[in-house]
Short mmCIF file of C-alpha atoms in Angstrom, two decimals:
data_model
loop_
_atom_site.label_atom_id
_atom_site.label_comp_id
_atom_site.label_asym_id
_atom_site.label_seq_id
_atom_site.Cartn_x
_atom_site.Cartn_y
_atom_site.Cartn_z
CA MET M 1 -7.91 -10.01 -7.72
CA GLY M 2 -9.22 -10.17 -11.87
CA GLY M 3 -11.61 -7.76 -12.98
CA LEU M 4 -13.62 -5.27 -12.26
CA THR M 5 -14.46 -5.39 -8.31
CA GLY M 6 -11.46 -7.92 -7.62
CA HIS M 7 -9.11 -4.96 -8.89
CA ALA M 8 -11.82 -1.98 -7.34
CA ALA M 9 -11.91 -3.95 -4.26
CA LEU M 10 -8.30 -4.84 -3.77
CA GLY M 11 -7.50 -0.58 -4.54
CA LEU M 12 -10.26 0.59 -2.03
CA PHE M 13 -7.78 -1.44 0.97
CA PHE M 14 -4.72 -0.07 -0.22
CA LEU M 15 -6.82 3.92 -0.68
CA LEU M 16 -8.00 3.86 2.87
CA ILE M 17 -4.31 2.35 4.48
CA GLY M 18 -2.36 5.08 2.63
CA LEU M 19 -4.96 7.91 3.84
CA TRP M 20 -4.54 6.13 7.34
CA HIS M 21 -1.15 6.15 7.59
CA LEU M 22 -1.20 10.10 6.03
CA TYR M 23 -3.28 11.47 8.23
CA ASN M 24 -1.37 9.69 11.31
CA HIS M 25 2.19 10.35 10.18
CA THR M 26 1.20 14.04 9.15
CA THR M 27 -0.12 14.41 12.52
CA MET M 28 2.05 13.37 14.77
CA HIS M 29 4.15 15.28 13.05
CA ALA M 30 1.97 18.50 13.58
CA THR M 31 1.30 18.07 16.90
CA ASN M 32 5.39 18.40 18.19
CA HIS M 33 6.46 20.62 14.97
CA GLY M 34 8.58 17.65 14.22
CA ARG M 35 10.15 16.88 17.84
CA ASN M 36 9.93 13.59 18.88
CA TYR M 37 8.78 12.36 15.64
CA ASN M 38 9.61 8.67 14.57
CA PHE M 39 8.00 6.45 11.25
CA LEU M 40 5.84 3.86 12.17
CA PRO M 41 4.75 0.86 10.12
CA TRP M 42 1.11 0.89 11.50
CA PHE M 43 -1.03 2.77 13.68
CA PRO M 44 -3.38 1.90 16.57
CA THR M 45 -6.37 3.30 17.12
CA SER M 46 -8.30 4.81 20.34
CA PHE M 47 -10.96 1.85 20.60
CA LEU M 48 -8.76 -0.76 19.19
CA ARG M 49 -5.44 -1.09 19.06
CA HIS M 50 -4.64 -3.47 16.43
CA LEU M 51 -8.01 -3.21 14.20
CA GLU M 52 -5.43 -1.80 11.58
CA LEU M 53 -3.59 -5.46 11.72
CA TYR M 54 -6.88 -7.23 11.91
CA LEU M 55 -8.26 -5.25 8.68
CA ILE M 56 -4.99 -6.52 6.96
CA MET M 57 -5.23 -9.94 8.36
CA PHE M 58 -8.86 -10.10 7.42
CA SER M 59 -8.58 -8.73 4.18
CA CYS M 60 -5.46 -10.91 3.03
CA ALA M 61 -7.10 -14.05 4.37
CA THR M 62 -10.41 -13.54 2.65
CA PHE M 63 -8.27 -12.07 -0.29
CA THR M 64 -5.88 -15.70 -0.83
CA PHE M 65 -9.14 -18.06 -0.31
CA PHE M 66 -10.88 -16.83 -3.43
CA GLU M 67 -8.03 -16.72 -5.44
CA LEU M 68 -6.89 -19.95 -4.35
CA HIS M 69 -10.20 -21.34 -4.80
CA HIS M 70 -9.85 -20.55 -8.93
CA LEU M 71 -6.90 -23.02 -8.85
CA PRO M 72 -8.33 -25.97 -11.07
CA PHE M 73 -5.84 -29.31 -11.72
CA ASP M 74 -5.66 -31.03 -14.21
CA SER M 75 -6.34 -35.17 -14.94
CA ASN M 76 -2.67 -35.29 -13.62
CA GLY M 77 -2.72 -33.00 -10.58
CA ILE M 78 -1.05 -30.10 -12.54
CA PHE M 79 -1.65 -26.65 -12.07
CA LEU M 80 -3.86 -25.08 -15.18
CA SER M 81 -0.99 -22.12 -16.42
CA SER M 82 -4.29 -20.14 -17.83
CA ARG M 83 -4.93 -19.79 -13.86
CA LEU M 84 -1.33 -19.47 -12.54
CA HIS M 85 -2.50 -15.60 -11.72
CA HIS M 86 -4.65 -16.86 -9.23
CA LEU M 87 -1.63 -18.46 -6.89
CA GLU M 88 0.79 -15.60 -8.11
CA HIS M 89 -1.85 -13.08 -6.66
CA GLY M 90 -2.58 -15.28 -3.37
CA SER M 91 1.70 -15.21 -2.49
CA MET M 92 1.07 -11.68 -2.69
CA ALA M 93 -1.27 -11.44 -0.08
CA THR M 94 -0.44 -13.82 1.76
CA THR M 95 2.91 -12.15 2.58
CA PHE M 96 1.21 -8.62 3.52
CA PHE M 97 -0.63 -11.32 5.88
CA ILE M 98 2.74 -12.73 7.75
CA TYR M 99 3.79 -8.61 8.07
CA ALA M 100 0.32 -7.90 9.82
CA LEU M 101 0.76 -11.53 11.70
CA PHE M 102 4.34 -10.63 12.74
CA ALA M 103 3.54 -7.22 13.57
CA LEU M 104 0.59 -7.81 16.51
CA VAL M 105 2.76 -10.33 17.97
CA LEU M 106 5.88 -8.17 18.81
CA ASP M 107 3.47 -5.63 19.61
CA GLN M 108 1.70 -7.87 22.03
CA ALA M 109 5.02 -8.95 24.20
CA ARG M 110 5.02 -5.41 24.99
CA ARG M 111 8.65 -5.10 25.63
CA PRO M 112 10.42 -1.94 24.46
CA TYR M 113 13.00 -3.95 22.38
CA THR M 114 15.12 -1.27 20.26
CA HIS M 115 14.94 -3.58 17.04
CA ASP M 116 10.98 -4.49 17.28
CA VAL M 117 10.17 -1.50 15.03
CA ASP M 118 12.92 -2.46 12.44
CA MET M 119 11.76 -6.11 12.00
CA ILE M 120 8.30 -4.79 10.97
CA MET M 121 9.30 -2.94 8.63
CA LEU M 122 11.36 -5.46 7.14
CA LEU M 123 8.68 -7.57 6.78
CA ALA M 124 6.43 -4.91 5.12
CA ALA M 125 9.41 -4.17 2.99
CA VAL M 126 9.69 -7.86 1.92
CA SER M 127 5.94 -7.57 1.13
CA PHE M 128 6.05 -4.82 -1.28
CA ALA M 129 9.37 -6.38 -2.69
CA GLN M 130 7.36 -9.47 -3.46
CA GLU M 131 4.64 -7.50 -4.60
CA LEU M 132 7.15 -6.11 -7.08
CA LEU M 133 8.63 -9.13 -8.17
CA LEU M 134 5.10 -10.96 -8.75
CA PHE M 135 4.06 -8.28 -11.14
CA HIS M 136 7.50 -7.78 -12.86
CA PHE M 137 7.43 -11.10 -13.99
CA HIS M 138 3.62 -12.13 -14.06
CA SER M 139 2.43 -14.78 -16.27
CA THR M 140 -0.45 -12.43 -17.79
CA ASP M 141 0.12 -10.22 -20.68
CA HIS M 142 3.09 -8.23 -20.45
CA VAL M 143 2.44 -6.22 -24.08
CA GLY M 144 -0.73 -4.90 -24.22
CA VAL M 145 -2.75 -2.83 -22.82
CA GLU M 146 -2.88 -4.10 -18.81
CA GLY M 147 0.59 -4.68 -19.44
CA GLN M 148 0.92 -1.03 -19.62
CA TYR M 149 -0.74 -0.83 -16.17
CA HIS M 150 1.06 -3.60 -14.54
CA LEU M 151 4.37 -1.59 -16.10
CA LEU M 152 3.54 1.80 -14.09
CA LEU M 153 1.79 -0.31 -11.02
CA GLN M 154 5.65 -1.07 -11.06
CA LEU M 155 6.72 2.11 -10.35
CA VAL M 156 4.67 2.82 -7.57
CA ILE M 157 5.43 -0.27 -5.45
CA PHE M 158 9.22 0.66 -5.88
CA VAL M 159 8.52 3.94 -4.22
CA SER M 160 6.95 2.26 -1.24
CA LEU M 161 9.57 -0.37 -1.16
CA LEU M 162 12.05 1.76 -1.28
CA THR M 163 10.24 4.46 1.41
CA THR M 164 9.72 0.94 3.37
CA LEU M 165 13.66 0.57 3.50
CA MET M 166 14.75 3.99 3.95
CA GLY M 167 12.63 4.20 7.03
CA ILE M 168 14.12 1.30 8.93
CA GLY M 169 17.43 3.89 8.78
CA TRP M 170 15.70 7.59 8.90
CA ARG M 171 12.98 6.76 11.37
CA LYS M 172 12.56 10.33 11.97
CA SER M 173 12.17 11.42 8.61
CA PHE M 174 8.60 12.78 8.21
CA LEU M 175 9.09 13.19 4.58
CA VAL M 176 10.01 9.17 4.08
CA ALA M 177 6.82 7.95 5.94
CA TYR M 178 5.15 10.61 3.80
CA VAL M 179 6.06 9.76 0.41
CA ARG M 180 5.67 6.17 1.67
CA SER M 181 1.62 7.21 2.56
CA LEU M 182 1.02 8.58 -0.32
CA SER M 183 2.69 6.26 -2.69
CA ILE M 184 0.48 3.13 -0.90
CA MET M 185 -2.95 5.66 -1.61
CA LEU M 186 -1.47 5.94 -5.69
CA GLN M 187 -1.15 2.27 -5.72
CA GLY M 188 -5.15 1.57 -4.35
CA ILE M 189 -5.83 4.94 -6.94
CA TRP M 190 -4.57 3.15 -9.52
CA LEU M 191 -5.77 -0.54 -9.02
CA VAL M 192 -9.37 1.24 -8.58
CA VAL M 193 -8.09 2.81 -12.65
CA MET M 194 -7.01 -0.29 -13.50
CA GLY M 195 -10.43 -2.13 -12.71
CA ILE M 196 -12.60 0.27 -13.95
CA MET M 197 -10.48 1.21 -17.83
CA LEU M 198 -9.89 -2.22 -18.46
CA TRP M 199 -13.00 -3.98 -17.94
CA THR M 200 -15.88 -1.09 -18.71
CA PRO M 201 -16.34 -1.46 -22.20
CA GLU M 202 -17.30 2.23 -21.95
CA PHE M 203 -13.70 2.92 -21.81
CA ILE M 204 -11.88 0.57 -23.92
CA PRO M 205 -9.18 3.18 -26.28
CA LYS M 206 -10.48 3.64 -29.83
CA GLY M 207 -9.45 0.47 -31.91
CA CYS M 208 -8.70 -1.93 -28.91
CA ARG M 209 -12.12 -4.33 -27.78
CA ILE M 210 -12.25 -7.22 -25.04
CA GLN M 211 -12.15 -10.79 -25.89
CA VAL M 212 -12.15 -13.69 -24.01
CA GLU M 213 -8.61 -15.57 -23.62
CA ASN M 214 -7.98 -18.68 -21.15
CA GLY M 215 -10.70 -17.50 -19.19
CA ARG M 216 -9.90 -13.96 -18.80
CA ASP M 217 -11.21 -11.03 -20.42
CA ILE M 218 -8.25 -9.52 -22.48
CA VAL M 219 -8.21 -5.67 -24.42
CA ARG M 220 -6.85 -6.59 -27.86
CA CYS M 221 -6.04 -3.72 -30.21
CA ASN M 222 -6.82 -4.35 -34.08
CA ASP M 223 -3.14 -3.14 -34.74
CA ARG M 224 -0.08 -2.10 -33.93
CA GLU M 225 -0.61 1.58 -34.40
CA TRP M 226 -3.78 1.52 -32.01
CA LEU M 227 -2.10 -0.55 -29.37
CA GLN M 228 0.23 1.78 -29.25
CA ARG M 229 -2.21 4.84 -29.02
CA ALA M 230 -3.74 3.30 -25.98
CA LYS M 231 -0.68 2.97 -24.49
CA ALA M 232 0.08 6.48 -24.84
CA LEU M 233 -3.60 7.10 -22.87
CA VAL M 234 -2.53 4.77 -19.83
CA ASN M 235 0.76 7.07 -19.80
CA ILE M 236 -1.38 10.34 -20.07
CA GLU M 237 -3.54 9.12 -17.36
CA PHE M 238 -0.94 7.91 -14.74
CA SER M 239 0.61 10.87 -15.32
CA TRP M 240 -2.71 13.56 -14.58
CA LEU M 241 -2.91 10.94 -11.38
CA LEU M 242 0.69 11.13 -10.08
CA MET M 243 0.23 14.95 -10.25
CA GLY M 244 -3.27 14.81 -9.01
CA VAL M 245 -1.98 13.28 -5.52
CA ALA M 246 0.99 15.23 -5.39
CA VAL M 247 -0.94 18.24 -4.84
CA PHE M 248 -3.65 16.41 -2.82
CA GLY M 249 -0.65 15.63 -0.54
CA VAL M 250 0.51 18.77 -0.58
CA CYS M 251 -2.87 20.67 0.28
CA PHE M 252 -3.25 18.20 2.72
CA TYR M 253 -0.60 19.19 4.80
CA ILE M 254 -1.40 22.17 4.94
CA VAL M 255 -4.98 21.79 6.03
CA ILE M 256 -3.75 19.48 8.78
CA ASP M 257 -0.28 21.19 9.84
CA ARG M 258 -1.09 24.62 9.16
CA VAL M 259 -5.56 24.92 9.63
CA VAL M 260 -5.80 21.94 12.14
CA TYR M 261 -3.18 22.33 14.23
CA GLY M 262 -1.76 25.72 13.20
CA GLY M 263 -0.11 27.85 16.81
CA LYS M 264 -1.15 24.11 18.88
CA GLY M 265 1.72 21.99 18.47
CA GLU M 266 3.67 23.43 21.23
CA ASP M 267 0.72 23.04 24.17
CA CYS M 268 -0.06 19.67 22.69
CA GLU M 269 1.41 17.26 24.88
CA HIS M 270 3.13 13.37 23.49
CA SER M 271 1.39 11.80 25.87
CA ASN M 272 -2.12 12.19 24.75
CA TRP M 273 -0.81 10.60 21.69
CA GLU M 274 0.23 7.51 23.97
CA ARG M 275 -1.98 6.90 25.40
CA LYS M 276 -4.32 6.36 22.55
CA GLY M 277 -1.88 4.18 21.51
CA PHE M 278 -0.45 6.37 18.20
CA VAL M 279 3.04 6.75 19.00
CA GLN M 280 2.97 3.82 21.73
CA LEU M 281 5.31 1.47 19.03
CA HIS M 282 8.83 2.12 20.55
CA HIS M 283 10.02 5.64 20.92
CA VAL M 284 13.23 4.20 21.40
CA GLU M 285 16.52 4.93 20.15
CA LYS M 286 19.25 2.58 19.65
CA GLY M 287 21.18 2.20 23.00
CA PHE M 288 19.05 4.77 24.90
CA ALA M 289 16.26 3.97 27.20
CA PRO M 290 12.40 5.02 26.11
CA VAL M 291 11.32 8.83 26.42
CA ASP M 292 9.75 10.16 28.75
CA THR M 293 7.93 12.87 26.51
CA THR M 294 5.41 14.43 29.50
CA GLU M 295 7.84 16.52 30.28
CA VAL M 296 8.96 17.77 26.75
#
């Protein structure tokens, strides 16, 4: 995941998934004015039900392959410590692959088990927990400019983890699902920003430079004063981005809920969503049979 290309590619993937979830959660909520809304971990499409899961598995498998490809061994068959970050990145991707795989397996069973979605949400939470753990104890620099980017990224990952766990207990909370989608989108944007700002010489903060250490390009500053200035700029950059994402989230909700579906929610039958597969993932309450939403 190192370098501009790796961070940008991974970031765009998170961004697209976040936007996809944001759109579907908002549309589900708007078409029924909040009635019969349920928190879903993934969304099928009308032309290929498991497209999202296939994309996650393919992307994670490809990412893991290229990361493990960079794992050289010394003469004793031991991993080189300077390349352990590739193994860490590959472990993150593998966990998300497992989440998508089991989500696919459980959906293929097509049985209305009440706790199927809860199990998928749990695996999603484990994936975010793994990501948070490995970024927190990352083998690369934690004190420089890159470390500051990683620190702020951990805050966003924690929000994704927390809202995923909350989604297990509050399946009908639109706000929890919406914040989770925004946090996934913010992860993607921040990864893209990291790639651009850390590996584009024109954007390196004044008083800092790119130098090669252990085969990696690292941003180093001339002294502590320049380093503190660079970290402060990263903090301001993140705060502006956070404000921008919050404003986008509110505007997106207004457009979808009030403009696109304004006044039409009562006339939109929930069965239209079910035929397309968007809410076919077990509209089941604990201890009750599936609800026939066509009569709502």
